[in-house]
Amino acid sequence: MKRIFLLFLVLLVGFAGLLVVRTLAFSSRQPAVTLVAPEPFDSLALAGRLAGALKFATISNQDSNAFDAQVFAGFQRYLFDSFPKVHATLAREVVNGYGLLYTWTGSEAALAPIVLLAHQDVVPIEPGTEQKWTEPPFGGVIANGFVWGRGALDDKGSLVGILEAVEHLVAAGVTPRRTVYLAFGFDEEVGGRRGATRIAALLASRHVQPEFVIDEGGVLATGLLPGVSGPVALVGIAEKGYLTAELTAKAAGGHSSMPPGETAVGILAAGIVRLEQHELPRAIRGPTAEMFDHIGPQLPFGQRLVVANRWLFSGLLASRFGRTPYGNAMLRTTTAPTVFQAGVKENVLPSSARALVNFRILPGDSVAGVLAHVRDVVHDARITVNPYQTAVAEPSPVTSVDGEPFQLLARTIRQTIPGVVVTPWLVVAGTDSRHYTTLTPNVLRFVGATIGNDDLRRIHGTDERIGVGDYVNVVRVYVQLLRNAAM
Ligand SMILES: [Zn+2]
C-alpha cells in the first residue's frame, strides 16, 4: 500500500514538473527592438485633415442605385487638395469610376512591391439614432480630444492616415526602393465587388506580385484580453469565410381552424433549434492557436501554465475563452439565424416557411462542410437546404507568422508603440483584403488605432470616434512601416 502511494506521489510530482517545465520553456515570441524616436507631427493639423474627410457622407447602401457619386467626387477632390505632395509625386489612376490606385514607383525594379489598402465608403447611420450622437456623424468635429464621426475608425482613419504618412515621407525627400501601391476601394461595406475586386484584377493583369498587402481588420486593443495590461496589437493573418443557408419547409396549407399535427412554421422552427443546439465544435487551431502561442508567454504564471499545456487544458481554455461572443466567434464556425418568414394572414396556414441562417466559417472548415452539417443536423426531408444567393466565401488562406512580412510588421509596431505585445489574430468579419489573396500569400490586417472595450460598439454604431493621439499613432505606424519595408 505504501509503495503504491509512493509511486503515485512520484508520478504526481513528475507530472507537475512536466507542466512547469513546459511553462518555463514557453518563451516570448516578441521581436526585440528598440523604440524609434516619434516623428514630430502637428497632431492638431493631422486631426483637422481627418475631421475634414469625415464631412463627406460616402455611404455604401445595399441598393447600389442609392450611390451618391457627387459625394465621392467631393471626397476625392478633398484628398487632392489636402495632400498636394502625394498627388504631385505618385501616379493616380481611377478604377471603375471611383476606385483609387496610387503608384509610388520604387528605384529598384527587382524588389516586389507592397500594397496599402483602405476603403472610402462608410456604413449608413441607423435611422432613428441620429439624435443619439454626441457630435453629428458627418460634422467633422474635434472635441474633448477626439475626432468624431462615421468613418473615424472604419476606415477613413486608415485611408487618410496612409496619405498623411506618404505626404510626410515625400516632404522629407524620401523615395522608396520598392514600389508602393495605395489602393482605396469604394464599396467595402457591401462586399467590395465594384472597388477592391476591380483594383486587384487590374494589378493581377499587370502581373503584380506584392511582397505583402496590408488592410484594416486588426487594431491596438486595450483591456480586451484578461491578464495582459498593456496594449495588444492584433494582426489579422486570416479572415473567416461566409455562407448563408436558405432553409425552406413545406407542409399542407389550409384553414387554421383545423390545423394538422405539424405545420410549416413548426417544422422549420424545430430545424432551426436543432442547428442552434448542435453548432460546429469549438477548436483551437490555425490563427487562434498562433494567438495563444504569442500571448501565452506574456501572461502571469498560472494562466501561462494553462496556455503552455494545451495538450491537457485545451477544453478548459476553449470554454473560458469562448464565454464571450467575440471569443466564441474566434473558436468556431458560428450559426446565426437572421431571417424567418412565413404566413400572410392570421387564419391561413402557410404551405411553406423560409429561414436564412448566416454562418461565419472558421479556417479549416469549408462551405461544403457547413452545408453538409446543416443537412445532417436538420435531418428532415420536408426541409430543403440551399446556399443563399449572396457572397459565399471560403475562409481566407492563413498568412505565415514566420514569414518576413509578418515579422517586419511586428518589428514596426514594437518600434512605434511602447510596451506593446504583438499577436496574430483571426478577423471574424470580412475585409477588402480577401480580394487580394490570389496576388500574395502575405495578407496582413492591422491599423494602429487603439480600441478599448467601450469602442467596439462604436464601429458601425453610434458615436464612432478616434482619439487625436491615437490617430497620430496610426500615422506613425504607417511611416515606420514604409521606412522598414520600402526605404
Ligand atoms: Zn472597414
PDB file of N, CA and C in Angstrom, residues 375-453:
ATOM      1  N   ARG A 375     -27.536  20.021 -43.335  1.00  0.00           N
ATOM      2  CA  ARG A 375     -28.473  18.973 -43.779  1.00  0.00           C
ATOM      3  C   ARG A 375     -28.507  17.830 -42.772  1.00  0.00           C
ATOM      4  N   ASP A 376     -27.335  17.521 -42.239  1.00  0.00           N
ATOM      5  CA  ASP A 376     -27.212  16.430 -41.283  1.00  0.00           C
ATOM      6  C   ASP A 376     -27.972  16.732 -39.984  1.00  0.00           C
ATOM      7  N   VAL A 377     -27.817  17.950 -39.480  1.00  0.00           N
ATOM      8  CA  VAL A 377     -28.427  18.313 -38.193  1.00  0.00           C
ATOM      9  C   VAL A 377     -29.933  18.552 -38.347  1.00  0.00           C
ATOM     10  N   VAL A 378     -30.330  19.213 -39.441  1.00  0.00           N
ATOM     11  CA  VAL A 378     -31.762  19.469 -39.666  1.00  0.00           C
ATOM     12  C   VAL A 378     -32.498  18.138 -39.842  1.00  0.00           C
ATOM     13  N   HIS A 379     -31.907  17.249 -40.636  1.00  0.00           N
ATOM     14  CA  HIS A 379     -32.351  15.853 -40.746  1.00  0.00           C
ATOM     15  C   HIS A 379     -33.868  15.735 -40.881  1.00  0.00           C
ATOM     16  N   ASP A 380     -34.407  16.439 -41.868  1.00  0.00           N
ATOM     17  CA  ASP A 380     -35.849  16.396 -42.085  1.00  0.00           C
ATOM     18  C   ASP A 380     -36.081  16.578 -43.579  1.00  0.00           C
ATOM     19  N   ALA A 381     -36.633  15.558 -44.229  1.00  0.00           N
ATOM     20  CA  ALA A 381     -36.799  15.583 -45.689  1.00  0.00           C
ATOM     21  C   ALA A 381     -37.761  16.683 -46.135  1.00  0.00           C
ATOM     22  N   ARG A 382     -38.559  17.211 -45.205  1.00  0.00           N
ATOM     23  CA  ARG A 382     -39.507  18.268 -45.586  1.00  0.00           C
ATOM     24  C   ARG A 382     -38.833  19.643 -45.645  1.00  0.00           C
ATOM     25  N   ILE A 383     -37.598  19.701 -45.169  1.00  0.00           N
ATOM     26  CA  ILE A 383     -36.855  20.979 -45.199  1.00  0.00           C
ATOM     27  C   ILE A 383     -35.748  20.888 -46.248  1.00  0.00           C
ATOM     28  N   THR A 384     -35.787  21.791 -47.231  1.00  0.00           N
ATOM     29  CA  THR A 384     -34.693  21.833 -48.204  1.00  0.00           C
ATOM     30  C   THR A 384     -33.661  22.874 -47.763  1.00  0.00           C
ATOM     31  N   VAL A 385     -32.408  22.577 -48.047  1.00  0.00           N
ATOM     32  CA  VAL A 385     -31.298  23.456 -47.636  1.00  0.00           C
ATOM     33  C   VAL A 385     -30.496  23.833 -48.870  1.00  0.00           C
ATOM     34  N   ASN A 386     -30.360  25.147 -49.110  1.00  0.00           N
ATOM     35  CA  ASN A 386     -29.567  25.616 -50.253  1.00  0.00           C
ATOM     36  C   ASN A 386     -28.726  26.817 -49.849  1.00  0.00           C
ATOM     37  N   PRO A 387     -27.576  27.008 -50.518  1.00  0.00           N
ATOM     38  CA  PRO A 387     -26.829  28.254 -50.263  1.00  0.00           C
ATOM     39  C   PRO A 387     -27.626  29.429 -50.797  1.00  0.00           C
ATOM     40  N   TYR A 388     -27.709  30.501 -50.037  1.00  0.00           N
ATOM     41  CA  TYR A 388     -28.463  31.688 -50.429  1.00  0.00           C
ATOM     42  C   TYR A 388     -27.623  32.512 -51.394  1.00  0.00           C
ATOM     43  N   GLN A 389     -28.315  33.244 -52.297  1.00  0.00           N
ATOM     44  CA  GLN A 389     -27.603  33.917 -53.386  1.00  0.00           C
ATOM     45  C   GLN A 389     -26.927  35.210 -52.935  1.00  0.00           C
ATOM     46  N   THR A 390     -26.034  35.139 -51.979  1.00  0.00           N
ATOM     47  CA  THR A 390     -25.190  36.304 -51.679  1.00  0.00           C
ATOM     48  C   THR A 390     -23.749  35.837 -51.753  1.00  0.00           C
ATOM     49  N   ALA A 391     -22.857  36.722 -51.348  1.00  0.00           N
ATOM     50  CA  ALA A 391     -21.443  36.385 -51.410  1.00  0.00           C
ATOM     51  C   ALA A 391     -21.163  35.145 -50.558  1.00  0.00           C
ATOM     52  N   VAL A 392     -20.772  34.072 -51.218  1.00  0.00           N
ATOM     53  CA  VAL A 392     -20.309  32.882 -50.498  1.00  0.00           C
ATOM     54  C   VAL A 392     -18.791  32.898 -50.571  1.00  0.00           C
ATOM     55  N   ALA A 393     -18.129  32.761 -49.429  1.00  0.00           N
ATOM     56  CA  ALA A 393     -16.664  32.827 -49.432  1.00  0.00           C
ATOM     57  C   ALA A 393     -16.088  31.754 -48.522  1.00  0.00           C
ATOM     58  N   GLU A 394     -15.108  31.030 -49.023  1.00  0.00           N
ATOM     59  CA  GLU A 394     -14.355  30.113 -48.170  1.00  0.00           C
ATOM     60  C   GLU A 394     -13.520  30.955 -47.197  1.00  0.00           C
ATOM     61  N   PRO A 395     -13.101  30.392 -46.062  1.00  0.00           N
ATOM     62  CA  PRO A 395     -12.170  31.120 -45.200  1.00  0.00           C
ATOM     63  C   PRO A 395     -10.918  31.486 -45.997  1.00  0.00           C
ATOM     64  N   SER A 396     -10.295  32.625 -45.649  1.00  0.00           N
ATOM     65  CA  SER A 396      -9.108  33.059 -46.396  1.00  0.00           C
ATOM     66  C   SER A 396      -7.938  32.127 -46.099  1.00  0.00           C
ATOM     67  N   PRO A 397      -6.919  32.135 -46.965  1.00  0.00           N
ATOM     68  CA  PRO A 397      -5.670  31.465 -46.584  1.00  0.00           C
ATOM     69  C   PRO A 397      -5.099  32.129 -45.324  1.00  0.00           C
ATOM     70  N   VAL A 398      -4.210  31.430 -44.622  1.00  0.00           N
ATOM     71  CA  VAL A 398      -3.611  31.945 -43.390  1.00  0.00           C
ATOM     72  C   VAL A 398      -2.187  32.409 -43.696  1.00  0.00           C
ATOM     73  N   THR A 399      -1.903  33.673 -43.372  1.00  0.00           N
ATOM     74  CA  THR A 399      -0.559  34.230 -43.587  1.00  0.00           C
ATOM     75  C   THR A 399       0.413  33.653 -42.557  1.00  0.00           C
ATOM     76  N   SER A 400       1.593  33.264 -43.026  1.00  0.00           N
ATOM     77  CA  SER A 400       2.586  32.673 -42.111  1.00  0.00           C
ATOM     78  C   SER A 400       3.134  33.720 -41.147  1.00  0.00           C
ATOM     79  N   VAL A 401       3.189  33.349 -39.859  1.00  0.00           N
ATOM     80  CA  VAL A 401       3.781  34.278 -38.884  1.00  0.00           C
ATOM     81  C   VAL A 401       5.304  34.199 -38.896  1.00  0.00           C
ATOM     82  N   ASP A 402       5.858  33.178 -39.535  1.00  0.00           N
ATOM     83  CA  ASP A 402       7.316  33.054 -39.612  1.00  0.00           C
ATOM     84  C   ASP A 402       7.882  33.775 -40.827  1.00  0.00           C
ATOM     85  N   GLY A 403       7.003  34.154 -41.753  1.00  0.00           N
ATOM     86  CA  GLY A 403       7.459  34.867 -42.943  1.00  0.00           C
ATOM     87  C   GLY A 403       7.935  36.279 -42.594  1.00  0.00           C
ATOM     88  N   GLU A 404       8.764  36.835 -43.478  1.00  0.00           N
ATOM     89  CA  GLU A 404       9.330  38.162 -43.228  1.00  0.00           C
ATOM     90  C   GLU A 404       8.248  39.256 -43.140  1.00  0.00           C
ATOM     91  N   PRO A 405       7.189  39.236 -43.957  1.00  0.00           N
ATOM     92  CA  PRO A 405       6.202  40.328 -43.834  1.00  0.00           C
ATOM     93  C   PRO A 405       5.567  40.419 -42.450  1.00  0.00           C
ATOM     94  N   PHE A 406       5.135  39.300 -41.868  1.00  0.00           N
ATOM     95  CA  PHE A 406       4.551  39.376 -40.525  1.00  0.00           C
ATOM     96  C   PHE A 406       5.595  39.868 -39.533  1.00  0.00           C
ATOM     97  N   GLN A 407       6.823  39.341 -39.652  1.00  0.00           N
ATOM     98  CA  GLN A 407       7.872  39.728 -38.705  1.00  0.00           C
ATOM     99  C   GLN A 407       8.217  41.212 -38.852  1.00  0.00           C
ATOM    100  N   LEU A 408       8.233  41.694 -40.100  1.00  0.00           N
ATOM    101  CA  LEU A 408       8.541  43.105 -40.326  1.00  0.00           C
ATOM    102  C   LEU A 408       7.460  43.999 -39.705  1.00  0.00           C
ATOM    103  N   LEU A 409       6.206  43.606 -39.863  1.00  0.00           N
ATOM    104  CA  LEU A 409       5.131  44.399 -39.259  1.00  0.00           C
ATOM    105  C   LEU A 409       5.219  44.338 -37.730  1.00  0.00           C
ATOM    106  N   ALA A 410       5.537  43.168 -37.200  1.00  0.00           N
ATOM    107  CA  ALA A 410       5.669  43.037 -35.738  1.00  0.00           C
ATOM    108  C   ALA A 410       6.782  43.950 -35.222  1.00  0.00           C
ATOM    109  N   ARG A 411       7.922  43.974 -35.920  1.00  0.00           N
ATOM    110  CA  ARG A 411       9.020  44.862 -35.501  1.00  0.00           C
ATOM    111  C   ARG A 411       8.572  46.325 -35.586  1.00  0.00           C
ATOM    112  N   THR A 412       7.880  46.662 -36.670  1.00  0.00           N
ATOM    113  CA  THR A 412       7.409  48.039 -36.868  1.00  0.00           C
ATOM    114  C   THR A 412       6.539  48.492 -35.697  1.00  0.00           C
ATOM    115  N   ILE A 413       5.599  47.640 -35.317  1.00  0.00           N
ATOM    116  CA  ILE A 413       4.675  48.007 -34.241  1.00  0.00           C
ATOM    117  C   ILE A 413       5.439  48.149 -32.928  1.00  0.00           C
ATOM    118  N   ARG A 414       6.371  47.216 -32.681  1.00  0.00           N
ATOM    119  CA  ARG A 414       7.132  47.257 -31.428  1.00  0.00           C
ATOM    120  C   ARG A 414       8.086  48.457 -31.391  1.00  0.00           C
ATOM    121  N   GLN A 415       8.519  48.922 -32.565  1.00  0.00           N
ATOM    122  CA  GLN A 415       9.383  50.117 -32.606  1.00  0.00           C
ATOM    123  C   GLN A 415       8.581  51.388 -32.335  1.00  0.00           C
ATOM    124  N   THR A 416       7.276  51.330 -32.562  1.00  0.00           N
ATOM    125  CA  THR A 416       6.463  52.547 -32.579  1.00  0.00           C
ATOM    126  C   THR A 416       5.607  52.712 -31.326  1.00  0.00           C
ATOM    127  N   ILE A 417       5.087  51.605 -30.789  1.00  0.00           N
ATOM    128  CA  ILE A 417       4.149  51.669 -29.674  1.00  0.00           C
ATOM    129  C   ILE A 417       4.831  51.114 -28.418  1.00  0.00           C
ATOM    130  N   PRO A 418       5.055  51.947 -27.383  1.00  0.00           N
ATOM    131  CA  PRO A 418       5.755  51.468 -26.179  1.00  0.00           C
ATOM    132  C   PRO A 418       4.971  50.352 -25.473  1.00  0.00           C
ATOM    133  N   GLY A 419       5.680  49.309 -25.062  1.00  0.00           N
ATOM    134  CA  GLY A 419       5.096  48.269 -24.223  1.00  0.00           C
ATOM    135  C   GLY A 419       4.066  47.386 -24.893  1.00  0.00           C
ATOM    136  N   VAL A 420       4.072  47.340 -26.204  1.00  0.00           N
ATOM    137  CA  VAL A 420       3.021  46.593 -26.919  1.00  0.00           C
ATOM    138  C   VAL A 420       3.389  45.106 -27.038  1.00  0.00           C
ATOM    139  N   VAL A 421       2.373  44.258 -27.011  1.00  0.00           N
ATOM    140  CA  VAL A 421       2.525  42.835 -27.326  1.00  0.00           C
ATOM    141  C   VAL A 421       1.866  42.615 -28.684  1.00  0.00           C
ATOM    142  N   VAL A 422       2.597  41.985 -29.608  1.00  0.00           N
ATOM    143  CA  VAL A 422       2.064  41.746 -30.950  1.00  0.00           C
ATOM    144  C   VAL A 422       1.596  40.297 -31.053  1.00  0.00           C
ATOM    145  N   THR A 423       0.395  40.105 -31.574  1.00  0.00           N
ATOM    146  CA  THR A 423      -0.087  38.738 -31.736  1.00  0.00           C
ATOM    147  C   THR A 423      -0.828  38.557 -33.062  1.00  0.00           C
ATOM    148  N   PRO A 424      -0.697  37.375 -33.668  1.00  0.00           N
ATOM    149  CA  PRO A 424      -1.563  37.061 -34.805  1.00  0.00           C
ATOM    150  C   PRO A 424      -3.004  36.972 -34.336  1.00  0.00           C
ATOM    151  N   TRP A 425      -3.944  37.082 -35.268  1.00  0.00           N
ATOM    152  CA  TRP A 425      -5.344  37.259 -34.908  1.00  0.00           C
ATOM    153  C   TRP A 425      -6.213  36.750 -36.055  1.00  0.00           C
ATOM    154  N   LEU A 426      -7.372  36.265 -35.698  1.00  0.00           N
ATOM    155  CA  LEU A 426      -8.346  35.855 -36.710  1.00  0.00           C
ATOM    156  C   LEU A 426      -9.415  36.939 -36.831  1.00  0.00           C
ATOM    157  N   VAL A 427      -9.573  37.508 -38.018  1.00  0.00           N
ATOM    158  CA  VAL A 427     -10.598  38.527 -38.235  1.00  0.00           C
ATOM    159  C   VAL A 427     -11.931  37.812 -38.467  1.00  0.00           C
ATOM    160  N   VAL A 428     -12.924  38.118 -37.622  1.00  0.00           N
ATOM    161  CA  VAL A 428     -14.186  37.365 -37.697  1.00  0.00           C
ATOM    162  C   VAL A 428     -15.160  37.977 -38.703  1.00  0.00           C
ATOM    163  N   ALA A 429     -14.871  39.175 -39.196  1.00  0.00           N
ATOM    164  CA  ALA A 429     -15.687  39.788 -40.248  1.00  0.00           C
ATOM    165  C   ALA A 429     -14.893  39.742 -41.560  1.00  0.00           C
ATOM    166  N   GLY A 430     -15.407  40.396 -42.587  1.00  0.00           N
ATOM    167  CA  GLY A 430     -14.717  40.391 -43.878  1.00  0.00           C
ATOM    168  C   GLY A 430     -14.075  41.733 -44.168  1.00  0.00           C
ATOM    169  N   THR A 431     -12.987  41.745 -44.944  1.00  0.00           N
ATOM    170  CA  THR A 431     -12.346  42.993 -45.373  1.00  0.00           C
ATOM    171  C   THR A 431     -12.092  42.926 -46.881  1.00  0.00           C
ATOM    172  N   ASP A 432     -11.746  44.087 -47.454  1.00  0.00           N
ATOM    173  CA  ASP A 432     -11.388  44.127 -48.876  1.00  0.00           C
ATOM    174  C   ASP A 432     -10.184  43.247 -49.198  1.00  0.00           C
ATOM    175  N   SER A 433      -9.358  42.963 -48.195  1.00  0.00           N
ATOM    176  CA  SER A 433      -8.104  42.251 -48.477  1.00  0.00           C
ATOM    177  C   SER A 433      -8.343  40.859 -49.035  1.00  0.00           C
ATOM    178  N   ARG A 434      -9.558  40.298 -48.814  1.00  0.00           N
ATOM    179  CA  ARG A 434      -9.771  38.943 -49.336  1.00  0.00           C
ATOM    180  C   ARG A 434      -9.734  38.912 -50.860  1.00  0.00           C
ATOM    181  N   HIS A 435      -9.934  40.074 -51.495  1.00  0.00           N
ATOM    182  CA  HIS A 435      -9.861  40.113 -52.960  1.00  0.00           C
ATOM    183  C   HIS A 435      -8.410  40.087 -53.452  1.00  0.00           C
ATOM    184  N   TYR A 436      -7.457  40.182 -52.537  1.00  0.00           N
ATOM    185  CA  TYR A 436      -6.035  40.207 -52.907  1.00  0.00           C
ATOM    186  C   TYR A 436      -5.318  38.911 -52.576  1.00  0.00           C
ATOM    187  N   THR A 437      -6.036  37.933 -52.023  1.00  0.00           N
ATOM    188  CA  THR A 437      -5.330  36.728 -51.546  1.00  0.00           C
ATOM    189  C   THR A 437      -4.764  35.889 -52.688  1.00  0.00           C
ATOM    190  N   THR A 438      -5.226  36.129 -53.921  1.00  0.00           N
ATOM    191  CA  THR A 438      -4.622  35.385 -55.031  1.00  0.00           C
ATOM    192  C   THR A 438      -3.332  36.050 -55.524  1.00  0.00           C
ATOM    193  N   LEU A 439      -3.077  37.295 -55.086  1.00  0.00           N
ATOM    194  CA  LEU A 439      -1.883  38.010 -55.552  1.00  0.00           C
ATOM    195  C   LEU A 439      -0.661  37.708 -54.700  1.00  0.00           C
ATOM    196  N   THR A 440      -0.881  37.397 -53.417  1.00  0.00           N
ATOM    197  CA  THR A 440       0.249  37.196 -52.498  1.00  0.00           C
ATOM    198  C   THR A 440      -0.192  36.318 -51.331  1.00  0.00           C
ATOM    199  N   PRO A 441       0.733  35.473 -50.816  1.00  0.00           N
ATOM    200  CA  PRO A 441       0.374  34.699 -49.618  1.00  0.00           C
ATOM    201  C   PRO A 441       0.420  35.545 -48.347  1.00  0.00           C
ATOM    202  N   ASN A 442       0.974  36.752 -48.433  1.00  0.00           N
ATOM    203  CA  ASN A 442       1.174  37.566 -47.232  1.00  0.00           C
ATOM    204  C   ASN A 442       0.172  38.710 -47.170  1.00  0.00           C
ATOM    205  N   VAL A 443      -1.007  38.415 -46.612  1.00  0.00           N
ATOM    206  CA  VAL A 443      -2.031  39.433 -46.398  1.00  0.00           C
ATOM    207  C   VAL A 443      -2.102  39.707 -44.901  1.00  0.00           C
ATOM    208  N   LEU A 444      -1.865  40.973 -44.528  1.00  0.00           N
ATOM    209  CA  LEU A 444      -1.853  41.384 -43.121  1.00  0.00           C
ATOM    210  C   LEU A 444      -2.985  42.368 -42.896  1.00  0.00           C
ATOM    211  N   ARG A 445      -3.570  42.325 -41.702  1.00  0.00           N
ATOM    212  CA  ARG A 445      -4.721  43.192 -41.420  1.00  0.00           C
ATOM    213  C   ARG A 445      -4.473  43.891 -40.085  1.00  0.00           C
ATOM    214  N   PHE A 446      -4.048  45.162 -40.184  1.00  0.00           N
ATOM    215  CA  PHE A 446      -3.744  45.911 -38.957  1.00  0.00           C
ATOM    216  C   PHE A 446      -3.757  47.405 -39.227  1.00  0.00           C
ATOM    217  N   VAL A 447      -4.411  48.151 -38.333  1.00  0.00           N
ATOM    218  CA  VAL A 447      -4.341  49.612 -38.300  1.00  0.00           C
ATOM    219  C   VAL A 447      -3.973  49.974 -36.861  1.00  0.00           C
ATOM    220  N   GLY A 448      -3.046  50.935 -36.681  1.00  0.00           N
ATOM    221  CA  GLY A 448      -2.545  51.232 -35.340  1.00  0.00           C
ATOM    222  C   GLY A 448      -3.471  52.091 -34.497  1.00  0.00           C
ATOM    223  N   ALA A 449      -4.780  51.910 -34.625  1.00  0.00           N
ATOM    224  CA  ALA A 449      -5.754  52.654 -33.827  1.00  0.00           C
ATOM    225  C   ALA A 449      -6.035  51.891 -32.537  1.00  0.00           C
ATOM    226  N   THR A 450      -6.190  52.629 -31.436  1.00  0.00           N
ATOM    227  CA  THR A 450      -6.448  51.993 -30.148  1.00  0.00           C
ATOM    228  C   THR A 450      -7.942  51.790 -29.950  1.00  0.00           C
ATOM    229  N   ILE A 451      -8.306  50.565 -29.596  1.00  0.00           N
ATOM    230  CA  ILE A 451      -9.714  50.227 -29.362  1.00  0.00           C
ATOM    231  C   ILE A 451      -9.835  49.632 -27.959  1.00  0.00           C
ATOM    232  N   GLY A 452     -10.653  50.264 -27.125  1.00  0.00           N
ATOM    233  CA  GLY A 452     -10.952  49.696 -25.813  1.00  0.00           C
ATOM    234  C   GLY A 452     -12.289  48.972 -25.856  1.00  0.00           C
ATOM    235  N   ASN A 453     -12.649  48.368 -24.737  1.00  0.00           N
ATOM    236  CA  ASN A 453     -13.921  47.634 -24.680  1.00  0.00           C
ATOM    237  C   ASN A 453     -15.095  48.508 -25.083  1.00  0.00           C
TER     238      ASN A 453
END
